[in-house]
Coordinates of C-alpha atoms in Angstrom, one line a residue:
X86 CA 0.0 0.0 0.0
X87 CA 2.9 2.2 0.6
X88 CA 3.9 2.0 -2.7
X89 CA 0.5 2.7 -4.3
X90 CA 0.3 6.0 -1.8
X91 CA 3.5 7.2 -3.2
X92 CA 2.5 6.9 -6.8
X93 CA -0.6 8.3 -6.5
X94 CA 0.5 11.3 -4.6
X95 CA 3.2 12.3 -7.0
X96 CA -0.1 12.4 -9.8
X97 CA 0.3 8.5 -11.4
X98 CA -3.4 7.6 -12.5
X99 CA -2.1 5.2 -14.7
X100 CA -4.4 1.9 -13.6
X101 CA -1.9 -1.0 -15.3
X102 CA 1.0 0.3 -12.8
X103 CA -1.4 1.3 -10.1
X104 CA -2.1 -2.6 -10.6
X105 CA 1.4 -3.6 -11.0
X106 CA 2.0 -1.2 -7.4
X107 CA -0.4 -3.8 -5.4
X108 CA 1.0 -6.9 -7.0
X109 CA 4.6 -6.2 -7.8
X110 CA 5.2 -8.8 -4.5
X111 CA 2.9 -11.2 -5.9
X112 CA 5.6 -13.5 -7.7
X113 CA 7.8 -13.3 -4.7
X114 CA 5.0 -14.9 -2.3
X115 CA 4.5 -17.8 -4.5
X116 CA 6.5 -19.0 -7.6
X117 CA 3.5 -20.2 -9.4
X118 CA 0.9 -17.7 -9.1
X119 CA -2.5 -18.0 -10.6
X120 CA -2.3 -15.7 -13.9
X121 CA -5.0 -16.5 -15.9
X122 CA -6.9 -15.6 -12.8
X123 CA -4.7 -12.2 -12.1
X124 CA -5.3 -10.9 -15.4
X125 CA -9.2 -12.0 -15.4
X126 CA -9.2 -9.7 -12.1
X127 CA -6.4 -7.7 -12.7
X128 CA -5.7 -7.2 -16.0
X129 CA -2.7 -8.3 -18.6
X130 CA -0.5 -4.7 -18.7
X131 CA -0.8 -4.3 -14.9
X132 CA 0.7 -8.6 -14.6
X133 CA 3.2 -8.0 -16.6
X134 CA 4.7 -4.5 -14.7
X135 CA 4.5 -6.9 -11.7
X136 CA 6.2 -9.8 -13.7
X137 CA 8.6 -7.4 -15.1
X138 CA 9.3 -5.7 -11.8
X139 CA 10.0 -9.4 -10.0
X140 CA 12.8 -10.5 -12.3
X141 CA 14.1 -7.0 -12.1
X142 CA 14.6 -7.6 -8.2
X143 CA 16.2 -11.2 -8.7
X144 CA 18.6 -10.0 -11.6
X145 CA 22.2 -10.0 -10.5
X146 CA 22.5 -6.0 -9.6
X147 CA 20.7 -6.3 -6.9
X148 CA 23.1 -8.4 -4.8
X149 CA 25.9 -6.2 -5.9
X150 CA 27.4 -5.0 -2.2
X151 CA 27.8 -1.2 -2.0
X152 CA 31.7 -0.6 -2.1
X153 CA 31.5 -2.0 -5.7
X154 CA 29.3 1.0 -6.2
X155 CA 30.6 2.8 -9.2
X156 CA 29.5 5.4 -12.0
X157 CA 29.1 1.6 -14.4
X158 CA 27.1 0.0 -11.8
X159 CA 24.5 3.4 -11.7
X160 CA 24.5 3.2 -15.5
X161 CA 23.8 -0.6 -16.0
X162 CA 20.8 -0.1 -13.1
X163 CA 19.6 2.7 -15.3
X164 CA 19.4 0.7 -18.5
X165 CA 18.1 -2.4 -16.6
X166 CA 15.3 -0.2 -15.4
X167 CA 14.6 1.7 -18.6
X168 CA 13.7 -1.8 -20.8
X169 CA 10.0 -0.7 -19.4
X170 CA 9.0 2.8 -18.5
X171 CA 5.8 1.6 -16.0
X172 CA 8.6 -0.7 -14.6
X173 CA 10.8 2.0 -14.0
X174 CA 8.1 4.1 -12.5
X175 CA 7.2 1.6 -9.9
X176 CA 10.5 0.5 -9.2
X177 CA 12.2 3.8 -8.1
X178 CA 8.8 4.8 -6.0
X179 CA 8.9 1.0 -4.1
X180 CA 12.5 2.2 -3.2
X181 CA 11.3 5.6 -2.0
X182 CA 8.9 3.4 0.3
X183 CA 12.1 1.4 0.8
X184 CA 14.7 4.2 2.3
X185 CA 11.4 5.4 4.4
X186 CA 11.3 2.1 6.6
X187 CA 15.3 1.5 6.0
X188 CA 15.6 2.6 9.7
X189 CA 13.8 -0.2 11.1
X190 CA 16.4 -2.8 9.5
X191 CA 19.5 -4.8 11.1
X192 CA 22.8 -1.9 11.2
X193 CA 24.0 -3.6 8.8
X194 CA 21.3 -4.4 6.4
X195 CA 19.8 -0.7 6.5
X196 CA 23.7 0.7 5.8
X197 CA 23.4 -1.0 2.5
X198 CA 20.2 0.0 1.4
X199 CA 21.0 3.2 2.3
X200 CA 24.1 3.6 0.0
X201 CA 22.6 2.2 -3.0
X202 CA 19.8 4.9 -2.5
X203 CA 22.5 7.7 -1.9
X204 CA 24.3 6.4 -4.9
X205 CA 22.7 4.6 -7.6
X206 CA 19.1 5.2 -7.2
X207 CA 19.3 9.1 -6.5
X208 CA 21.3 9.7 -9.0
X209 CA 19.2 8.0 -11.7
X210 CA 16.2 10.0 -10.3
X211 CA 18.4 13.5 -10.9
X212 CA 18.7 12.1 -14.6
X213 CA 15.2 11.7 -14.9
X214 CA 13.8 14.9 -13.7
X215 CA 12.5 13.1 -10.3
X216 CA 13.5 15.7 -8.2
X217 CA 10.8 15.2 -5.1
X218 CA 12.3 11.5 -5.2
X219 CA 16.1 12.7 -4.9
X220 CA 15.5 14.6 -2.3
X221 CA 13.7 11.6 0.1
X222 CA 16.4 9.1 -1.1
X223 CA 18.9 11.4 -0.7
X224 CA 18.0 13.0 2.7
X225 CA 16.6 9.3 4.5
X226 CA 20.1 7.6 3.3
X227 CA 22.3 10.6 4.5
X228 CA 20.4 10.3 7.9
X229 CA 21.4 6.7 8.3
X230 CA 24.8 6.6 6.9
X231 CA 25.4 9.6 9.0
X232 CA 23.5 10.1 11.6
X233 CA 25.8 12.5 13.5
X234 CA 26.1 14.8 10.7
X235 CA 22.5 14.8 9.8
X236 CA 21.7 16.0 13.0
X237 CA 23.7 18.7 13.4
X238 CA 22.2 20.3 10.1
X239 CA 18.8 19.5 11.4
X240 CA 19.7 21.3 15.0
X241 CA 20.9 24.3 13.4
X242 CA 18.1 24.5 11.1
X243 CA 15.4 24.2 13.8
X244 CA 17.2 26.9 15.7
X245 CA 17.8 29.1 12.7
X246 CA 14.7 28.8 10.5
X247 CA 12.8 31.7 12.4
X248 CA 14.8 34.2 11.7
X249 CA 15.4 32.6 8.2
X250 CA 11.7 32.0 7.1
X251 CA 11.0 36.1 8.5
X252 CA 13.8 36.9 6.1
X253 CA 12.9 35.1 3.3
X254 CA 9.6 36.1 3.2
X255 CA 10.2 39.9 3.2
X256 CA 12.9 39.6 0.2
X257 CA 9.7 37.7 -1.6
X258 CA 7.4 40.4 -0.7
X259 CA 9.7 43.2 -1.6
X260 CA 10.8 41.4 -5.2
X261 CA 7.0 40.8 -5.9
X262 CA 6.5 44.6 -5.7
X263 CA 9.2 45.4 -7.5
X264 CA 8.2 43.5 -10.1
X265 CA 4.7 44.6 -10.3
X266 CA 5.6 48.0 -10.8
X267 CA 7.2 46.4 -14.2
X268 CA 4.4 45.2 -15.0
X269 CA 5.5 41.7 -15.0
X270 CA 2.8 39.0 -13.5
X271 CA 4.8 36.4 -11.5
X272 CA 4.4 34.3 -8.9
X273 CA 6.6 33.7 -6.3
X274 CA 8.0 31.3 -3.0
X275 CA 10.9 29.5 -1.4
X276 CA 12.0 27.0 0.7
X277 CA 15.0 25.7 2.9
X278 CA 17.5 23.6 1.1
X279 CA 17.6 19.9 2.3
X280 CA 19.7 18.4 4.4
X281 CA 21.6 16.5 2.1
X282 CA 22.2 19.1 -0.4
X283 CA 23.2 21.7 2.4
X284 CA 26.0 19.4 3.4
X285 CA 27.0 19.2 -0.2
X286 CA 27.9 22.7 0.2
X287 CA 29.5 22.5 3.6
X288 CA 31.8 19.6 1.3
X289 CA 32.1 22.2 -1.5
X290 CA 33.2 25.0 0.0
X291 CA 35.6 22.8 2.1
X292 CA 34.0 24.3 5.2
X293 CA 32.1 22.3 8.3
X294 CA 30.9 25.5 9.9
X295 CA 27.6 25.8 8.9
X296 CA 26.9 29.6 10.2
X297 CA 29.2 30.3 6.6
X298 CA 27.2 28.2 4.2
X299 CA 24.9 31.4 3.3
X300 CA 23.5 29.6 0.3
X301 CA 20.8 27.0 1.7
X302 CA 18.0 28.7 0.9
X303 CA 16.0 29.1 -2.7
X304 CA 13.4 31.3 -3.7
X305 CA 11.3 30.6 -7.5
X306 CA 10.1 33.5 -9.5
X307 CA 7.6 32.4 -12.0
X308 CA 6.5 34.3 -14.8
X309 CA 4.7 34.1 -18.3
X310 CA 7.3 34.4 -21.0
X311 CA 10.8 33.2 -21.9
X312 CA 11.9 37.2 -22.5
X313 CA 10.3 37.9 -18.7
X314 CA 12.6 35.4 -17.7
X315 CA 15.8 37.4 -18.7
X316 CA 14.1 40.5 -17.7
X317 CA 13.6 39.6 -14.0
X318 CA 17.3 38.4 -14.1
X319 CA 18.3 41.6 -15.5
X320 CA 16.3 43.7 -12.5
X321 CA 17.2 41.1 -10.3
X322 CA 21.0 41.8 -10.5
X323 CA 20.5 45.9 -10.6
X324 CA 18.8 45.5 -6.8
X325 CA 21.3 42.8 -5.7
X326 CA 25.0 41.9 -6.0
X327 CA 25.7 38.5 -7.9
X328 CA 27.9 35.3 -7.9
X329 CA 28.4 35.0 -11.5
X330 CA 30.3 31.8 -11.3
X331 CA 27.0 30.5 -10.3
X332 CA 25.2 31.2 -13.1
X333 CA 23.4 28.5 -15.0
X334 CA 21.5 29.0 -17.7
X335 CA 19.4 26.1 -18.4
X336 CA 16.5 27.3 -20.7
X337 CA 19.4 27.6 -23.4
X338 CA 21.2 24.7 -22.2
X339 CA 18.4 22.5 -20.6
X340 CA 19.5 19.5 -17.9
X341 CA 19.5 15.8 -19.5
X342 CA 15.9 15.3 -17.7
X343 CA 14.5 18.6 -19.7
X344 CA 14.5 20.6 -17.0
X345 CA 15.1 24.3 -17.8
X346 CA 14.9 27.7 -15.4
X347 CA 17.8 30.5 -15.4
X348 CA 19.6 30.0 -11.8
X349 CA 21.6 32.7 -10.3
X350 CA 23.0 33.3 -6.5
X351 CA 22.1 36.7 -4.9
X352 CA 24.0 38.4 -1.9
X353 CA 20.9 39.5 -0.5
X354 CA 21.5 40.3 3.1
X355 CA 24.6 40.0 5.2
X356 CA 23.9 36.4 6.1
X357 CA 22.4 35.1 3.5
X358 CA 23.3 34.2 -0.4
X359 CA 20.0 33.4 -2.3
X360 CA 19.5 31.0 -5.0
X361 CA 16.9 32.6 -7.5
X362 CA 15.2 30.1 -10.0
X363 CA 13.2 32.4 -12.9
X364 CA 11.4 30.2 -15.1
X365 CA 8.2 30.4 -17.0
X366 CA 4.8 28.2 -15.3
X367 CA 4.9 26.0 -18.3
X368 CA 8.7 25.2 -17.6
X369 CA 7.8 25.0 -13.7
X370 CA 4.7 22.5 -14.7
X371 CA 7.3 20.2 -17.2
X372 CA 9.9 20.1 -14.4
X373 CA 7.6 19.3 -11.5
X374 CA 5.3 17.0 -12.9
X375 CA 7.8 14.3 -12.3
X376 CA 6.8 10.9 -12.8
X377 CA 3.4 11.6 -13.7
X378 CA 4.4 13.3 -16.7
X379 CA 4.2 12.0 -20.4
X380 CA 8.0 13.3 -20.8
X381 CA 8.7 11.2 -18.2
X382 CA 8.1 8.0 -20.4
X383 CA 10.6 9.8 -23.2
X384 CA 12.9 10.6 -21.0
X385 CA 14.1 6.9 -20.0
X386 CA 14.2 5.8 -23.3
X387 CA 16.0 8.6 -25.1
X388 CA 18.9 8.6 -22.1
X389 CA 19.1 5.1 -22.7
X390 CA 19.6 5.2 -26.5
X391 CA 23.0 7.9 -25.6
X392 CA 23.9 5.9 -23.2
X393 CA 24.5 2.9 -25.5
X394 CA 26.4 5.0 -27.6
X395 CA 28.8 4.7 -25.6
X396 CA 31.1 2.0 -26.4
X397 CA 33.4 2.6 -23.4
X398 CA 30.5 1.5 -21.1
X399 CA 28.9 -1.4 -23.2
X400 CA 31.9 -3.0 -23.0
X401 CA 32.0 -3.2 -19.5
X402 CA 28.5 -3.9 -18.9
X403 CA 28.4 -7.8 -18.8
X404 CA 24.7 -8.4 -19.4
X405 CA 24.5 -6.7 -22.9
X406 CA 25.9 -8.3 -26.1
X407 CA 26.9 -6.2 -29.0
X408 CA 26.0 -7.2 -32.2
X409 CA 28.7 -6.8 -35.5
X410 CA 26.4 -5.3 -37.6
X411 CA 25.2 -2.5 -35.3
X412 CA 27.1 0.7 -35.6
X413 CA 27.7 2.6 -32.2
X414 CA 29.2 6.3 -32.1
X415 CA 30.2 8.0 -29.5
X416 CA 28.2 11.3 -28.4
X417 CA 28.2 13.6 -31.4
X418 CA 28.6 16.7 -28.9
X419 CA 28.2 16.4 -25.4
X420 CA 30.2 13.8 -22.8
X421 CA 28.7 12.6 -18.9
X422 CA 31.4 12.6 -16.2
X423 CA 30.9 11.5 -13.1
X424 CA 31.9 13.5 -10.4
X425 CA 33.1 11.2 -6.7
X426 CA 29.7 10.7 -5.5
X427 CA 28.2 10.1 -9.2
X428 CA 27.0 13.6 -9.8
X429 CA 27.0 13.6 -13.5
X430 CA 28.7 16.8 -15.1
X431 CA 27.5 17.5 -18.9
X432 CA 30.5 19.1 -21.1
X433 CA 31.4 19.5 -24.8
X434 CA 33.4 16.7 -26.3
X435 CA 37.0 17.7 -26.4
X436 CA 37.0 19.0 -22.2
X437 CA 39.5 18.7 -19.9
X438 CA 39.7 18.1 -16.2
X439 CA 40.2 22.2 -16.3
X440 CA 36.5 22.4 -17.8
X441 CA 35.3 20.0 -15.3
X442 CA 36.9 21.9 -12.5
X443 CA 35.7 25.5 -13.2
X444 CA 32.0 23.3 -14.6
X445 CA 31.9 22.3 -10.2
X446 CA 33.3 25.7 -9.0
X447 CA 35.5 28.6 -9.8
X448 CA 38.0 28.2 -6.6
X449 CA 38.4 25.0 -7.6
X450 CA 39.4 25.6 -11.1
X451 CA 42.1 28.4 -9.4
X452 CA 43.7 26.0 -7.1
X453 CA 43.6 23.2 -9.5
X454 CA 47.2 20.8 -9.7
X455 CA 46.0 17.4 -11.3
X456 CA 43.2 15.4 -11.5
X457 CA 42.6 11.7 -10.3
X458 CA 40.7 10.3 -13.9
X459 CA 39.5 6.8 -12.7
X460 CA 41.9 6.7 -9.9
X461 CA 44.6 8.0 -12.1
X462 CA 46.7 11.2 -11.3
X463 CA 46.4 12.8 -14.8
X464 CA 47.6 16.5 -16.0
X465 CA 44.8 19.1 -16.0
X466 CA 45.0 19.2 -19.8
X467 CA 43.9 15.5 -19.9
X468 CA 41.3 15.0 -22.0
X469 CA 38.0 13.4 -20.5
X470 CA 36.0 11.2 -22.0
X471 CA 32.5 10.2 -21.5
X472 CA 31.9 7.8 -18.1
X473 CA 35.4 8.9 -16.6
X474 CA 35.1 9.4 -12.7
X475 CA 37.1 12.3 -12.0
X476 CA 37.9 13.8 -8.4
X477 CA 40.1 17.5 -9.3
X478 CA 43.4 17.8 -6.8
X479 CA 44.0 21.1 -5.4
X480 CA 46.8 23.3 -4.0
X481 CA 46.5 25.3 -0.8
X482 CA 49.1 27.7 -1.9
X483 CA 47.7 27.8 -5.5
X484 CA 45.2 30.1 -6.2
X485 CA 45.2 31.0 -9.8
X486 CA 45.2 29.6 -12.8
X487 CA 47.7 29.4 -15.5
X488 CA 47.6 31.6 -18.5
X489 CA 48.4 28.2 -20.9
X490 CA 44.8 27.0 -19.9
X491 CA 43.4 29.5 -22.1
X492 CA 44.5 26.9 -24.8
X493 CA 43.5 23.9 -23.0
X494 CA 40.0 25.0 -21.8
X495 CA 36.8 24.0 -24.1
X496 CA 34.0 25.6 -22.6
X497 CA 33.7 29.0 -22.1
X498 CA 32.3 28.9 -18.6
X499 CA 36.2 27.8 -17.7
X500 CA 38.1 30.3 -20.0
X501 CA 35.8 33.8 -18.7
X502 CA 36.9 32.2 -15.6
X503 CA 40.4 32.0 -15.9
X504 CA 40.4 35.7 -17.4
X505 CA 38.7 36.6 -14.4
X506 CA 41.1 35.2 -12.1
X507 CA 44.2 36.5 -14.6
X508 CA 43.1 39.8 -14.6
X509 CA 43.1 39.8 -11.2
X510 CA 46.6 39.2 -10.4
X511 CA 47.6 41.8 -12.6

């Protein structure tokens, strides 16, 4: 029933995997269940999700232990899961029940359902567009794999979300007025950061104090056009300073999952950095809709289609044979590089570890020496290529970048960068 409560509050009507939701155990009560019966009662489509789902759960991934977790292992779930997108559906919400009740389980046991939500099953929700999902999988592992840490967010939250939430609510007030008078309808609200994802930034700006992680909160401005969307960026940076390292622009560049909204970070008080999100409501109803969504269905297969393009990976993945007559390319543009904890980082074929560095953060591009390239020190002008796990080495007593990268770089996110930091040392 869990299951079925999941699905239905994130907007799946769909009967056949409503039907697969209450039987997907069916097959592992008794080997020889009654089908002609099932689908008299039940249906044919909603059997075969359950039927589907059950051989899913026996295949071999699933008693893989969680230190062989690696970017391969997230990718060979991912195209095991995408053969069926009512499958995949139901088989990312029953671990979303999973991770809920996770706590209840032997140490042990619970540790390693834990990391395979944290790191395989998160991360193919964030490819889908499945955001709701990543943040419960995400936030219920991070509290059992570490407790201690998880708590101390959650303390200082709870002791700092007054003040916070009174803050936040007057910046919203005042930037709805200010829009108004420019005559530009919008709607507007924001939200806390969670848990997980603050203590990604506590990691990322290499600092455990959390009264200096200003950026946990987000704010959404919604409006009715794509050229409102550049204008409330535009007034939005005359009130307010601006990190312009953390600029994303994902209406021109959208996110694998189709996701698309401008992002930009706002010094907008003393204590606190804001994330602003401007996107139109159609974008905010495509990227929310999660798994409810038609997209949704085209999303699995048309990741899984680039990911077999990539021969690097099929070869390693055991369970798929490839055929002599089939022709597989690599990605005509774009490569996917996995970041330590299996973020996945789009660039532009031809990148180097530079470009992935300045991609995560500027500092880090500065203070860049080497990079480990599937636990390989490599050169920062090493080439990536597409699947390459890559964790960037730094230098304390390096903080800017060499004028040579200007050659080496390929996006231009990491050469305005190193101009930047250039022109500052003159």
């Amino acid at each position: 029933q869990g299951v079925v409560d999941i699905l239905k509050k994130n907007g799946v009507e769909d009967e056949d995997i409503i039907v697969g939701a209450y039987l997907h155990h069916i097959y592992s009560i008794t080997n020889t269940p009654n089908e002609d019966k099932l689908i008299e009662e039940c249906g044919k489509e909603g059997l075969e999700i359950a039927k589907s789902y059950h051989k899913l759960a026996e295949s071999e991934f699933t008693h893989i232990y969680p230190k062989d977790i690696s970017e391969t292992l997230i990718l060979q779930a991912f195209l095991n899961l995408a053969d069926n997108p009512k499958t995949l559906i139901l088989r990312i919400a029953d671990k979303v029940e999973n991770i809920k009740t996770a706590h209840s389980l032997e140490k042990e046991l619970a540790k390693k359902v834990a990391e395979k939500a944290l790191y395989i099953y998160a991360p193919i929700c964030r490819l889908l567009g499945v955001h709701n999902f990543v943040n419960t999988l995400e936030n219920e592992a991070f509290k059992i794999l570490y407790p201690d840490i998880y708590f101390n967010i959650q303390e200082y939250l709870e002791k700092n979300l007054p003040e916070l939430q009174k803050e936040l609510k007057e910046i919203s007030i005042f930037t709805k007025d200010i829009l108004s008078e420019k005559k530009i309808n919008c709607k507007i609200d924001y939200r806390i950061k969670h848990i997980y994802s603050i203590y990604r930034k506590m990691q990322k700006y290499r600092d455990r104090d959390l009264s200096k992680i200003y950026d946990i909160a987000a704010m959404r401005v919604l409006v009715d056009s794509v050229e409102n969307c550049y204008a409330v960026e535009g007034i939005l940076k005359e009130i307010w300073d601006y990190l312009p390292d953390e600029r994303d622009d994902y209406i021109q560049n959208p996110k694998t999952g189709g996701y698309q909204s401008i992002h930009n970070t706002f010094k907008v008080s003393e204590k606190i950095n804001l994330e602003i999100q401007v996107k139109t409501f159609e974008m905010h109803e495509n990227n929310e809709f999660g798994i409810a969504s038609h997209t949704f269905y085209k999303t699995g297969s048309t990741l899984k289609k680039k990911l077999k393009q990539n021969p690097k990976f099929l070869k390693q993945l055991n369970f798929l044979e490839l055929k002599s007559d089939i022709k597989i390319d690599e990605f005509k543009d774009n490569i996917y590089v996995f970041t330590p904890k299996a973020d996945i980082i789009e660039l532009p074929k031809g990148s180097t570890a530079i470009d992935f560095a300045y991609a995560i953060h500027k500092g880090l591009g500065d203070s860049c020496v080497g990079a480990l390239i599937n636990n390989e020190f490599k050169a920062v002008n090493t080439k990536l290529s597409s699947g390459d796990r890559v964790e960037i080495k730094t230098s304390k007593t390096k903080k800017r970048p060499s004028k040579d990268w200007l050659k080496e770089a390929k996006t231009k996110k990491a050469r305005e960068a190193i101009r930047k930091s250039i022109r500052e040392t003159i």
